[in-house]
Every structure is written in structure tokens, then in C-alpha cells.
mmCIF file of C-alpha atoms and ligand atoms in Angstrom:
data_model
loop_
_atom_site.group_PDB
_atom_site.id
_atom_site.type_symbol
_atom_site.label_atom_id
_atom_site.label_comp_id
_atom_site.label_asym_id
_atom_site.label_seq_id
_atom_site.Cartn_x
_atom_site.Cartn_y
_atom_site.Cartn_z
ATOM 1 C CA UNK G 1 10.749 12.789 7.737
ATOM 2 C CA UNK G 2 13.701 12.938 5.273
ATOM 3 C CA UNK G 3 11.590 12.237 2.209
ATOM 4 C CA UNK G 4 13.538 13.146 -0.918
ATOM 5 C CA UNK G 5 13.102 10.686 -3.788
ATOM 6 C CA UNK G 6 10.588 9.746 -6.458
ATOM 7 C CA UNK G 7 7.228 8.220 -5.584
ATOM 8 C CA UNK G 8 4.650 6.164 -7.427
ATOM 9 C CA UNK G 9 1.214 6.522 -5.829
ATOM 10 C CA UNK G 10 -1.581 4.298 -7.117
ATOM 11 C CA UNK G 11 -5.130 5.333 -6.268
ATOM 12 C CA UNK G 12 -3.840 8.898 -6.012
ATOM 13 C CA UNK G 13 -7.002 10.449 -7.457
ATOM 14 C CA UNK G 14 -8.991 10.104 -4.247
ATOM 15 C CA UNK G 15 -9.074 9.577 -0.503
ATOM 16 C CA UNK G 16 -5.986 8.075 1.150
ATOM 17 C CA UNK G 17 -3.922 8.014 -2.066
ATOM 18 C CA UNK G 18 -4.595 11.696 -2.656
ATOM 19 C CA UNK G 19 -3.637 12.497 0.955
ATOM 20 C CA UNK G 20 -0.412 10.496 0.477
ATOM 21 C CA UNK G 21 0.436 12.519 -2.655
ATOM 22 C CA UNK G 22 -0.028 15.759 -0.698
ATOM 23 C CA UNK G 23 2.038 14.504 2.246
ATOM 24 C CA UNK G 24 4.891 13.279 0.046
ATOM 25 C CA UNK G 25 4.980 16.579 -1.894
ATOM 26 C CA UNK G 26 4.867 18.635 1.303
ATOM 27 C CA UNK G 27 7.669 16.597 2.903
ATOM 28 C CA UNK G 28 10.170 17.013 0.040
ATOM 29 C CA UNK G 29 9.595 14.312 -2.610
ATOM 30 C CA UNK G 30 11.427 15.121 -5.869
ATOM 31 C CA UNK G 31 8.627 13.783 -8.046
ATOM 32 C CA UNK G 32 5.364 11.843 -7.968
ATOM 33 C CA UNK G 33 3.589 9.765 -10.596
ATOM 34 C CA UNK G 34 -0.111 9.728 -9.706
ATOM 35 C CA UNK G 35 -1.534 6.507 -11.163
ATOM 36 C CA UNK G 36 -5.260 5.823 -11.094
ATOM 37 C CA UNK G 37 -8.022 4.315 -13.202
ATOM 38 C CA UNK G 38 -9.625 7.760 -12.918
ATOM 39 C CA UNK G 39 -7.257 9.846 -15.059
ATOM 40 C CA UNK G 40 -9.136 13.136 -14.582
ATOM 41 C CA UNK G 41 -8.990 12.707 -10.805
ATOM 42 C CA UNK G 42 -5.263 11.916 -11.016
ATOM 43 C CA UNK G 43 -4.708 15.090 -13.069
ATOM 44 C CA UNK G 44 -6.548 17.135 -10.425
ATOM 45 C CA UNK G 45 -4.252 15.693 -7.753
ATOM 46 C CA UNK G 46 -1.196 16.573 -9.855
ATOM 47 C CA UNK G 47 -2.346 20.190 -10.135
ATOM 48 C CA UNK G 48 -2.966 20.361 -6.381
ATOM 49 C CA UNK G 49 0.375 18.854 -5.325
ATOM 50 C CA UNK G 50 2.388 21.060 -7.680
ATOM 51 C CA UNK G 51 1.023 23.975 -5.655
ATOM 52 C CA UNK G 52 2.150 22.593 -2.288
ATOM 53 C CA UNK G 53 5.406 20.781 -3.138
ATOM 54 C CA UNK G 54 8.540 22.031 -1.364
ATOM 55 C CA UNK G 55 11.231 20.481 -3.574
ATOM 56 C CA UNK G 56 12.493 23.270 -5.889
ATOM 57 C CA UNK G 57 12.537 20.959 -8.930
ATOM 58 C CA UNK G 58 9.418 18.993 -8.057
ATOM 59 C CA UNK G 59 7.808 17.164 -10.978
ATOM 60 C CA UNK G 60 4.454 15.389 -11.086
ATOM 61 C CA UNK G 61 2.498 13.571 -13.754
ATOM 62 C CA UNK G 62 -0.739 11.620 -13.980
ATOM 63 C CA UNK G 63 -1.187 8.282 -15.702
ATOM 64 C CA UNK G 64 -4.181 6.009 -16.152
ATOM 65 C CA UNK G 65 -3.627 2.524 -14.756
ATOM 66 C CA UNK G 66 -5.900 -0.412 -14.066
ATOM 67 C CA UNK G 67 -4.000 -2.212 -11.319
ATOM 68 C CA UNK G 68 -5.904 -5.455 -11.961
ATOM 69 C CA UNK G 69 -4.419 -5.699 -15.482
ATOM 70 C CA UNK G 70 -0.888 -6.982 -15.950
ATOM 71 C CA UNK G 71 -0.143 -4.956 -19.115
ATOM 72 C CA UNK G 72 -1.487 -1.751 -17.622
ATOM 73 C CA UNK G 73 0.684 -2.123 -14.494
ATOM 74 C CA UNK G 74 3.748 -2.987 -16.585
ATOM 75 C CA UNK G 75 3.234 0.138 -18.735
ATOM 76 C CA UNK G 76 2.791 2.395 -15.688
ATOM 77 C CA UNK G 77 5.976 1.127 -14.007
ATOM 78 C CA UNK G 78 7.903 1.484 -17.222
ATOM 79 C CA UNK G 79 6.555 5.044 -17.597
ATOM 80 C CA UNK G 80 7.667 5.805 -14.024
ATOM 81 C CA UNK G 81 11.236 4.561 -14.543
ATOM 82 C CA UNK G 82 11.445 6.375 -17.896
ATOM 83 C CA UNK G 83 10.168 9.617 -16.356
ATOM 84 C CA UNK G 84 12.189 9.718 -13.132
ATOM 85 C CA UNK G 85 14.916 7.110 -13.642
ATOM 86 C CA UNK G 86 13.972 5.235 -10.464
ATOM 87 C CA UNK G 87 11.228 4.431 -7.924
ATOM 88 C CA UNK G 88 12.205 5.306 -4.353
ATOM 89 C CA UNK G 89 8.729 4.895 -2.861
ATOM 90 C CA UNK G 90 5.770 2.887 -4.090
ATOM 91 C CA UNK G 91 2.558 3.684 -2.242
ATOM 92 C CA UNK G 92 -0.191 1.371 -3.432
ATOM 93 C CA UNK G 93 -3.599 2.778 -2.455
ATOM 94 C CA UNK G 94 -5.776 1.710 -5.412
ATOM 95 C CA UNK G 95 -8.586 -0.442 -4.099
ATOM 96 C CA UNK G 96 -12.328 -0.993 -4.008
ATOM 97 C CA UNK G 97 -14.850 -1.683 -1.232
ATOM 98 C CA UNK G 98 -17.388 -4.491 -1.244
ATOM 99 C CA UNK G 99 -20.432 -3.736 -3.377
ATOM 100 C CA UNK G 100 -22.709 -5.724 -1.078
ATOM 101 C CA UNK G 101 -22.895 -6.610 2.604
ATOM 102 C CA UNK G 102 -24.180 -10.132 3.261
ATOM 103 C CA UNK G 103 -23.561 -13.185 5.424
ATOM 104 C CA UNK G 104 -21.413 -15.892 3.798
ATOM 105 C CA UNK G 105 -24.505 -18.013 2.963
ATOM 106 C CA UNK G 106 -25.754 -15.392 0.495
ATOM 107 C CA UNK G 107 -22.566 -13.472 -0.343
ATOM 108 C CA UNK G 108 -22.176 -12.426 -3.973
ATOM 109 C CA UNK G 109 -19.615 -14.395 -5.997
ATOM 110 C CA UNK G 110 -19.243 -11.692 -8.710
ATOM 111 C CA UNK G 111 -18.507 -9.131 -5.979
ATOM 112 C CA UNK G 112 -16.043 -11.516 -4.307
ATOM 113 C CA UNK G 113 -14.220 -11.991 -7.629
ATOM 114 C CA UNK G 114 -14.163 -8.233 -8.299
ATOM 115 C CA UNK G 115 -12.482 -7.518 -4.956
ATOM 116 C CA UNK G 116 -9.920 -10.252 -5.511
ATOM 117 C CA UNK G 117 -9.172 -8.815 -8.954
ATOM 118 C CA UNK G 118 -8.646 -5.221 -7.874
ATOM 119 C CA UNK G 119 -7.419 -5.531 -4.282
ATOM 120 C CA UNK G 120 -5.434 -8.772 -4.475
ATOM 121 C CA UNK G 121 -4.331 -9.111 -8.097
ATOM 122 C CA UNK G 122 -3.675 -5.357 -8.089
ATOM 123 C CA UNK G 123 -1.431 -5.531 -5.010
ATOM 124 C CA UNK G 124 0.373 -8.576 -6.395
ATOM 125 C CA UNK G 125 0.967 -6.990 -9.810
ATOM 126 C CA UNK G 126 2.119 -3.612 -8.459
ATOM 127 C CA UNK G 127 4.344 -5.143 -5.738
ATOM 128 C CA UNK G 128 5.862 -7.565 -8.247
ATOM 129 C CA UNK G 129 6.564 -4.957 -10.938
ATOM 130 C CA UNK G 130 7.916 -2.383 -8.462
ATOM 131 C CA UNK G 131 10.117 -5.020 -6.770
ATOM 132 C CA UNK G 132 11.650 -5.909 -10.143
ATOM 133 C CA UNK G 133 12.282 -2.233 -10.978
ATOM 134 C CA UNK G 134 13.789 -1.536 -7.535
ATOM 135 C CA UNK G 135 16.036 -4.588 -7.704
ATOM 136 C CA UNK G 136 17.505 -3.226 -10.950
ATOM 137 C CA UNK G 137 18.309 0.246 -9.589
ATOM 138 C CA UNK G 138 21.407 1.394 -7.705
ATOM 139 C CA UNK G 139 21.241 1.457 -3.905
ATOM 140 C CA UNK G 140 21.378 4.784 -2.062
ATOM 141 C CA UNK G 141 22.514 5.432 1.525
ATOM 142 C CA UNK G 142 19.494 5.068 3.836
ATOM 143 C CA UNK G 143 20.461 8.187 5.790
ATOM 144 C CA UNK G 144 23.426 10.532 5.262
ATOM 145 C CA UNK G 145 23.819 11.014 9.034
ATOM 146 C CA UNK G 146 23.675 7.319 9.949
ATOM 147 C CA UNK G 147 25.899 5.274 7.605
ATOM 148 C CA UNK G 148 25.427 2.245 9.873
ATOM 149 C CA UNK G 149 21.860 1.971 8.514
ATOM 150 C CA UNK G 150 23.300 0.774 5.191
ATOM 151 C CA UNK G 151 21.784 1.274 1.752
ATOM 152 C CA UNK G 152 18.319 1.000 0.255
ATOM 153 C CA UNK G 153 16.980 0.393 -3.218
ATOM 154 C CA UNK G 154 13.480 1.512 -2.294
ATOM 155 C CA UNK G 155 10.440 1.204 -0.084
ATOM 156 C CA UNK G 156 7.029 -0.293 -0.820
ATOM 157 C CA UNK G 157 3.952 0.562 1.251
ATOM 158 C CA UNK G 158 0.661 -1.180 0.502
ATOM 159 C CA UNK G 159 -2.756 -0.158 1.802
ATOM 160 C CA UNK G 160 -4.227 -3.075 3.684
ATOM 161 C CA UNK G 161 -6.825 -2.619 6.433
ATOM 162 C CA UNK G 162 -7.665 -3.464 10.012
ATOM 163 C CA UNK G 163 -9.666 -6.159 8.138
ATOM 164 C CA UNK G 164 -6.284 -7.777 7.413
ATOM 165 C CA UNK G 165 -6.114 -8.684 11.105
ATOM 166 C CA UNK G 166 -9.746 -9.045 12.172
ATOM 167 C CA UNK G 167 -12.951 -9.921 10.293
ATOM 168 C CA UNK G 168 -15.703 -7.358 10.106
ATOM 169 C CA UNK G 169 -19.197 -8.903 9.852
ATOM 170 C CA UNK G 170 -20.841 -9.536 6.456
ATOM 171 C CA UNK G 171 -17.745 -8.475 4.532
ATOM 172 C CA UNK G 172 -16.232 -11.776 3.410
ATOM 173 C CA UNK G 173 -14.976 -10.303 0.132
ATOM 174 C CA UNK G 174 -13.247 -7.311 1.735
ATOM 175 C CA UNK G 175 -11.859 -9.279 4.739
ATOM 176 C CA UNK G 176 -10.446 -11.919 2.381
ATOM 177 C CA UNK G 177 -8.909 -9.414 0.009
ATOM 178 C CA UNK G 178 -7.231 -7.465 2.817
ATOM 179 C CA UNK G 179 -5.904 -10.595 4.543
ATOM 180 C CA UNK G 180 -4.310 -11.367 1.166
ATOM 181 C CA UNK G 181 -2.749 -7.888 0.918
ATOM 182 C CA UNK G 182 -1.046 -8.544 4.273
ATOM 183 C CA UNK G 183 0.095 -11.959 2.987
ATOM 184 C CA UNK G 184 1.620 -10.430 -0.166
ATOM 185 C CA UNK G 185 3.344 -7.746 1.913
ATOM 186 C CA UNK G 186 4.794 -10.201 4.422
ATOM 187 C CA UNK G 187 6.038 -12.477 1.654
ATOM 188 C CA UNK G 188 7.567 -9.612 -0.309
ATOM 189 C CA UNK G 189 9.306 -8.260 2.792
ATOM 190 C CA UNK G 190 10.274 -11.700 3.989
ATOM 191 C CA UNK G 191 13.420 -12.821 5.782
ATOM 192 C CA UNK G 192 13.958 -16.554 5.986
ATOM 193 C CA UNK G 193 15.602 -17.561 9.224
ATOM 194 C CA UNK G 194 14.910 -21.289 9.311
ATOM 195 C CA UNK G 195 16.952 -24.123 7.871
ATOM 196 C CA UNK G 196 14.911 -26.691 5.942
ATOM 197 C CA UNK G 197 15.358 -30.330 6.979
ATOM 198 C CA UNK G 198 18.146 -32.009 4.933
ATOM 199 C CA UNK G 199 15.729 -34.177 2.948
ATOM 200 C CA UNK G 200 13.940 -31.094 1.649
ATOM 201 C CA UNK G 201 17.065 -29.131 0.864
ATOM 202 C CA UNK G 202 17.398 -30.317 -2.719
ATOM 203 C CA UNK G 203 13.993 -28.862 -3.551
ATOM 204 C CA UNK G 204 14.829 -25.413 -2.181
ATOM 205 C CA UNK G 205 16.823 -22.856 -4.118
ATOM 206 C CA UNK G 206 20.322 -22.135 -2.918
ATOM 207 C CA UNK G 207 19.522 -18.868 -1.101
ATOM 208 C CA UNK G 208 16.756 -20.539 0.859
ATOM 209 C CA UNK G 209 18.669 -23.690 1.714
ATOM 210 C CA UNK G 210 21.574 -21.652 3.037
ATOM 211 C CA UNK G 211 19.186 -19.926 5.432
ATOM 212 C CA UNK G 212 20.130 -16.479 4.101
ATOM 213 C CA UNK G 213 17.750 -13.577 3.881
ATOM 214 C CA UNK G 214 15.922 -13.804 0.591
ATOM 215 C CA UNK G 215 13.445 -11.871 -1.466
ATOM 216 C CA UNK G 216 13.332 -8.096 -1.280
ATOM 217 C CA UNK G 217 15.113 -7.603 2.013
ATOM 218 C CA UNK G 218 18.357 -8.964 0.609
ATOM 219 C CA UNK G 219 18.184 -6.312 -2.120
ATOM 220 C CA UNK G 220 17.672 -3.433 0.328
ATOM 221 C CA UNK G 221 13.942 -3.102 -0.389
ATOM 222 C CA UNK G 222 11.559 -2.731 2.552
ATOM 223 C CA UNK G 223 7.895 -3.723 2.181
ATOM 224 C CA UNK G 224 5.199 -2.871 4.712
ATOM 225 C CA UNK G 225 1.491 -2.245 4.780
ATOM 226 C CA UNK G 226 -0.730 0.123 6.696
ATOM 227 C CA UNK G 227 -3.886 -1.313 8.257
ATOM 228 C CA UNK G 228 -6.303 1.528 8.992
ATOM 229 C CA UNK G 229 -9.791 1.328 10.347
ATOM 230 C CA UNK G 230 -12.731 3.220 8.839
ATOM 231 C CA UNK G 231 -11.275 6.353 7.273
ATOM 232 C CA UNK G 232 -13.244 9.338 6.086
ATOM 233 C CA UNK G 233 -12.901 9.017 2.284
ATOM 234 C CA UNK G 234 -15.243 8.657 -0.707
ATOM 235 C CA UNK G 235 -14.906 4.852 -0.316
ATOM 236 C CA UNK G 236 -16.642 5.026 3.063
ATOM 237 C CA UNK G 237 -19.278 7.386 1.748
ATOM 238 C CA UNK G 238 -20.108 4.715 -0.874
ATOM 239 C CA UNK G 239 -20.131 1.933 1.757
ATOM 240 C CA UNK G 240 -22.577 3.978 3.835
ATOM 241 C CA UNK G 241 -24.876 4.105 0.824
ATOM 242 C CA UNK G 242 -24.813 0.272 0.571
ATOM 243 C CA UNK G 243 -25.248 -0.522 4.264
ATOM 244 C CA UNK G 244 -28.164 1.179 6.018
ATOM 245 C CA UNK G 245 -27.271 2.651 9.428
ATOM 246 C CA UNK G 246 -23.548 2.041 8.876
ATOM 247 C CA UNK G 247 -22.376 5.502 9.903
ATOM 248 C CA UNK G 248 -23.926 5.291 13.368
ATOM 249 C CA UNK G 249 -22.660 1.724 13.841
ATOM 250 C CA UNK G 250 -19.139 2.738 12.850
ATOM 251 C CA UNK G 251 -19.011 5.664 15.215
ATOM 252 C CA UNK G 252 -20.343 3.536 18.079
ATOM 253 C CA UNK G 253 -17.448 1.082 17.578
ATOM 254 C CA UNK G 254 -14.758 3.762 17.498
ATOM 255 C CA UNK G 255 -13.125 4.381 20.904
ATOM 256 C CA UNK G 256 -12.055 7.863 19.766
ATOM 257 C CA UNK G 257 -15.620 8.659 18.716
ATOM 258 C CA UNK G 258 -14.642 9.565 15.154
ATOM 259 C CA UNK G 259 -13.410 8.068 11.887
ATOM 260 C CA UNK G 260 -9.714 8.087 10.991
ATOM 261 C CA UNK G 261 -8.623 10.982 8.744
ATOM 262 C CA UNK G 262 -6.889 10.256 5.393
ATOM 263 C CA UNK G 263 -4.071 12.626 6.431
ATOM 264 C CA UNK G 264 -3.467 10.453 9.505
ATOM 265 C CA UNK G 265 -3.041 7.407 7.262
ATOM 266 C CA UNK G 266 -0.688 9.450 5.064
ATOM 267 C CA UNK G 267 1.418 10.279 8.145
ATOM 268 C CA UNK G 268 1.922 6.560 8.806
ATOM 269 C CA UNK G 269 2.719 5.972 5.125
ATOM 270 C CA UNK G 270 5.331 8.761 5.301
ATOM 271 C CA UNK G 271 6.902 7.171 8.370
ATOM 272 C CA UNK G 272 7.122 3.799 6.597
ATOM 273 C CA UNK G 273 8.659 5.456 3.508
ATOM 274 C CA UNK G 274 11.182 7.438 5.530
ATOM 275 C CA UNK G 275 14.548 6.355 6.981
ATOM 276 C CA UNK G 276 12.918 6.682 10.426
ATOM 277 C CA UNK G 277 11.519 3.190 9.828
ATOM 278 C CA UNK G 278 14.729 1.790 8.318
ATOM 279 C CA UNK G 279 14.586 -1.413 10.422
ATOM 280 C CA UNK G 280 10.898 -2.128 9.717
ATOM 281 C CA UNK G 281 9.882 -4.571 7.002
ATOM 282 C CA UNK G 282 7.145 -7.161 6.460
ATOM 283 C CA UNK G 283 4.778 -5.531 8.962
ATOM 284 C CA UNK G 284 1.075 -4.686 8.844
ATOM 285 C CA UNK G 285 0.855 -1.575 10.969
ATOM 286 C CA UNK G 286 -2.560 -1.310 12.596
ATOM 287 C CA UNK G 287 -3.935 2.200 13.007
ATOM 288 C CA UNK G 288 -7.444 1.851 14.300
ATOM 289 C CA UNK G 289 -7.740 4.238 17.230
ATOM 290 C CA UNK G 290 -7.988 1.191 19.519
ATOM 291 C CA UNK G 291 -11.023 -0.279 17.688
ATOM 292 C CA UNK G 292 -9.756 -3.856 17.328
ATOM 293 C CA UNK G 293 -8.916 -4.075 21.049
ATOM 294 C CA UNK G 294 -12.610 -4.402 21.753
ATOM 295 C CA UNK G 295 -13.375 -6.905 18.959
ATOM 296 C CA UNK G 296 -12.822 -10.652 19.220
ATOM 297 C CA UNK G 297 -12.015 -12.229 15.843
HETATM 298 N N1 NAD Z 301 -11.488 4.377 3.672
HETATM 299 C C1 NAD Z 301 -11.353 3.397 4.562
HETATM 300 O O1 NAD Z 301 -12.103 3.291 5.550
HETATM 301 C C2 NAD Z 301 -10.233 2.417 4.413
HETATM 302 C C3 NAD Z 301 -9.863 1.682 5.555
HETATM 303 C C4 NAD Z 301 -8.839 0.755 5.442
HETATM 304 C C5 NAD Z 301 -8.201 0.559 4.237
HETATM 305 N N2 NAD Z 301 -8.586 1.279 3.141
HETATM 306 C C6 NAD Z 301 -7.893 1.011 1.886
HETATM 307 O O2 NAD Z 301 -7.185 2.172 1.473
HETATM 308 C C7 NAD Z 301 -7.124 2.201 0.043
HETATM 309 C C8 NAD Z 301 -7.637 3.551 -0.448
HETATM 310 O O3 NAD Z 301 -9.005 3.675 -0.056
HETATM 311 P P1 NAD Z 301 -9.779 5.058 -0.057
HETATM 312 O O4 NAD Z 301 -10.658 5.035 1.119
HETATM 313 O O5 NAD Z 301 -8.834 6.167 -0.263
HETATM 314 O O6 NAD Z 301 -10.707 4.840 -1.340
HETATM 315 P P2 NAD Z 301 -11.136 5.831 -2.523
HETATM 316 O O7 NAD Z 301 -12.277 5.184 -3.187
HETATM 317 O O8 NAD Z 301 -11.284 7.214 -2.003
HETATM 318 O O9 NAD Z 301 -9.853 5.792 -3.475
HETATM 319 C C9 NAD Z 301 -9.503 4.616 -4.163
HETATM 320 C C10 NAD Z 301 -8.837 4.992 -5.461
HETATM 321 O O10 NAD Z 301 -8.482 3.792 -6.147
HETATM 322 C C11 NAD Z 301 -8.793 3.966 -7.511
HETATM 323 N N3 NAD Z 301 -9.000 2.665 -8.147
HETATM 324 C C12 NAD Z 301 -10.037 1.811 -7.953
HETATM 325 N N4 NAD Z 301 -9.895 0.732 -8.737
HETATM 326 C C13 NAD Z 301 -8.737 0.904 -9.423
HETATM 327 C C14 NAD Z 301 -8.049 0.135 -10.381
HETATM 328 N N5 NAD Z 301 -8.531 -1.037 -10.822
HETATM 329 N N6 NAD Z 301 -6.889 0.598 -10.877
HETATM 330 C C15 NAD Z 301 -6.400 1.802 -10.460
HETATM 331 N N7 NAD Z 301 -7.014 2.585 -9.576
HETATM 332 C C16 NAD Z 301 -8.173 2.137 -9.051
HETATM 333 C C17 NAD Z 301 -10.052 4.819 -7.530
HETATM 334 O O11 NAD Z 301 -10.255 5.455 -8.778
HETATM 335 C C18 NAD Z 301 -9.765 5.792 -6.398
HETATM 336 O O12 NAD Z 301 -9.116 6.948 -6.856
HETATM 337 C C19 NAD Z 301 -7.939 1.000 -0.440
HETATM 338 O O13 NAD Z 301 -7.074 -0.079 -0.679
HETATM 339 C C20 NAD Z 301 -8.831 0.694 0.743
HETATM 340 O O14 NAD Z 301 -9.247 -0.656 0.764
HETATM 341 C C21 NAD Z 301 -9.582 2.206 3.208
#
């Protein structure tokens, strides 16, 4: 996959984030900062990936971060750039599931606010801080063998969900938060191709009014998100505790007759980090084993 640089992985203490740390280390990353609200879990991941890393000078560290807090995110990004000198890949997996499962008429407002704080504010804060750090770092060739692919300052991959594209029943807080993650990703990876009408031009900044590519893409930063279906992680184990009969219902709705594996999500994350996806930005890549094909939303 031609993975070689330094990665920040939020939510790396568990589930998909942990699988991403393993995959990045096994594919040649030079270093990984494992950032999670659960510092002990992040330290366990660091110990595990040091044992499997293939880069001869591989370095890994753990840091506690609360992605919903601006200061905490700022400190983690500054620690990352101080430690490794740059961020080549940002894989944002920190997130929480809904604490309740209810129709909209009785849905919990505190739970709704909690999911917006962690899943939406967290994605905004991490994407914003990483974008600023990447913009300030020198570009590197995308691929030594293919100079025509140009240069890159870094790649951002956010964890969204199939719930970014469809709405699963009784999950207004999760559906909303994951639609927003896709919105942040598309905006951060955006290319503007339209020309505003002349009357509006004065209100637009000069990049936008000239119709040039703006935002991260013009700085050689790609931003994508992965949109998996139900994946076998501790998050799903907790959801099964909240919703009676969920496991059987999930399996019934899965054309492949099984849940997605965290390593399968990590494979897609690796692809989006690697130069193999050098022309892909602003996408929400669905990986649902065909589940959403049979759901009308
Ligand atoms: N498991 C699934 O079925 C599934 C499906 C689609 C998308 N996702 C998304 O993938 C991501 C990872 O999910 P997972 O299944 O691996 O969950 P998980 O619970 O196994 O891991 C989530 C990690 O995020 C960390 N975290 C939670 N709140 C945090 C905060 N405020 N600051 C920093 N870290 C925090 C947790 O400590 C944990 O280590 C989430 O965004 C989730 O919504 C999961």
C-alpha cells in the first residue's frame, strides 16, 4: 500500500481505531500517535503495535485526548507535530454510539447532545486542527514512481458510517451525527467548480470568486471518510446491551450473513491513506456488504 509516514489515530484504544493502528504499523508507517480518552487502552495499543511494526525505526506513543474539547485536541496535535515533525495521515476513529434507542417523539435530548459533542464537534475539531498543521508542512511527492501524481501535504480519513447515507430506525442521534461527519469531510475535501453570479461575487473571497479549487485540496490535502455498517467492536457489544434482540436483527439485515470486521474497515482506511487513492477526495466510501441496497431511506 506504500504507507511510510507518520500517523495520528484517534480512538486507537479500541475497535476500528486499534485495527487501524495495527494495519498502519504492519504496512510500514514510520510512527503512530495513539490518541484516546482511554489512556491505558491507548498504551496497550502502543505496546501491541511496536511488536508488529515493520519500519526499522518505528516509533509509537500514547496520549490522552478528549476530541470534544478544543484545548485537548490542540494539545494533541501540537504533541504530534513536536514528536514526529509532521502528520502524514490522520485517522479519526474516536466516537460514541447512542445511549438509547427511541423514536423521535421520545428521543433523549441529553443523548442527542452527547453524540453531537463527541462525534460532530470531535470530527470538526480534529479535522480543523490537522488541516492547519498539514497546510503548514512541506509537500512530499505522492508516489516516487508516478511523478505525474504531484505532491501531497497529507491525508485525512474520518470514520463516518453507513448511517451517513441512510437512516437506521430509532437512532436519530447517531444518524444525525454521522450525516454531519460526512458533511464535514465533504467540505474539508471540497473543490469549488462553480462561478457565483456577478452580484454575489463581492461577498465571496477571491479564491472562491475566481472559481479555483479551494480549501484543503488546493494545499495537496485529501479528506475522505469511511462509512461502514455494523462492525464487530466493543461499540456494537454495548449497543446490543441497550437494544434487546439487536444482534439477531442485525444479522438478518446483512446480505453476507455476518458483521463487518474491524480489520476490513482498516483495509479501506489504508487504501484511502495510500497513494493508490491519490485522485480520491471528499468521498464517503460505503462498506456495508450490500446492506443499504435493500434499505429505502
Ligand atoms: N462498530 C460499528 O458498527 C461502527 C459502524 C460504523 C461506524 N463506526 C464508527 O467507527 C468509529 C470507531 O468505532 P468502534 O466501533 O471502533 O468503537 P469503540 O467503542 O470500539 O472505539 C471508540 C474509541 O473512541 C474512544 N473515544 C470515545 N469518546 C472519545 C473522546 N471524547 N475523545 C477521545 N476518544 C474517545 C473510546 O475510548 C474508544 O477507544 C466511531 O466513530 C463509530 O461511530 C462504528
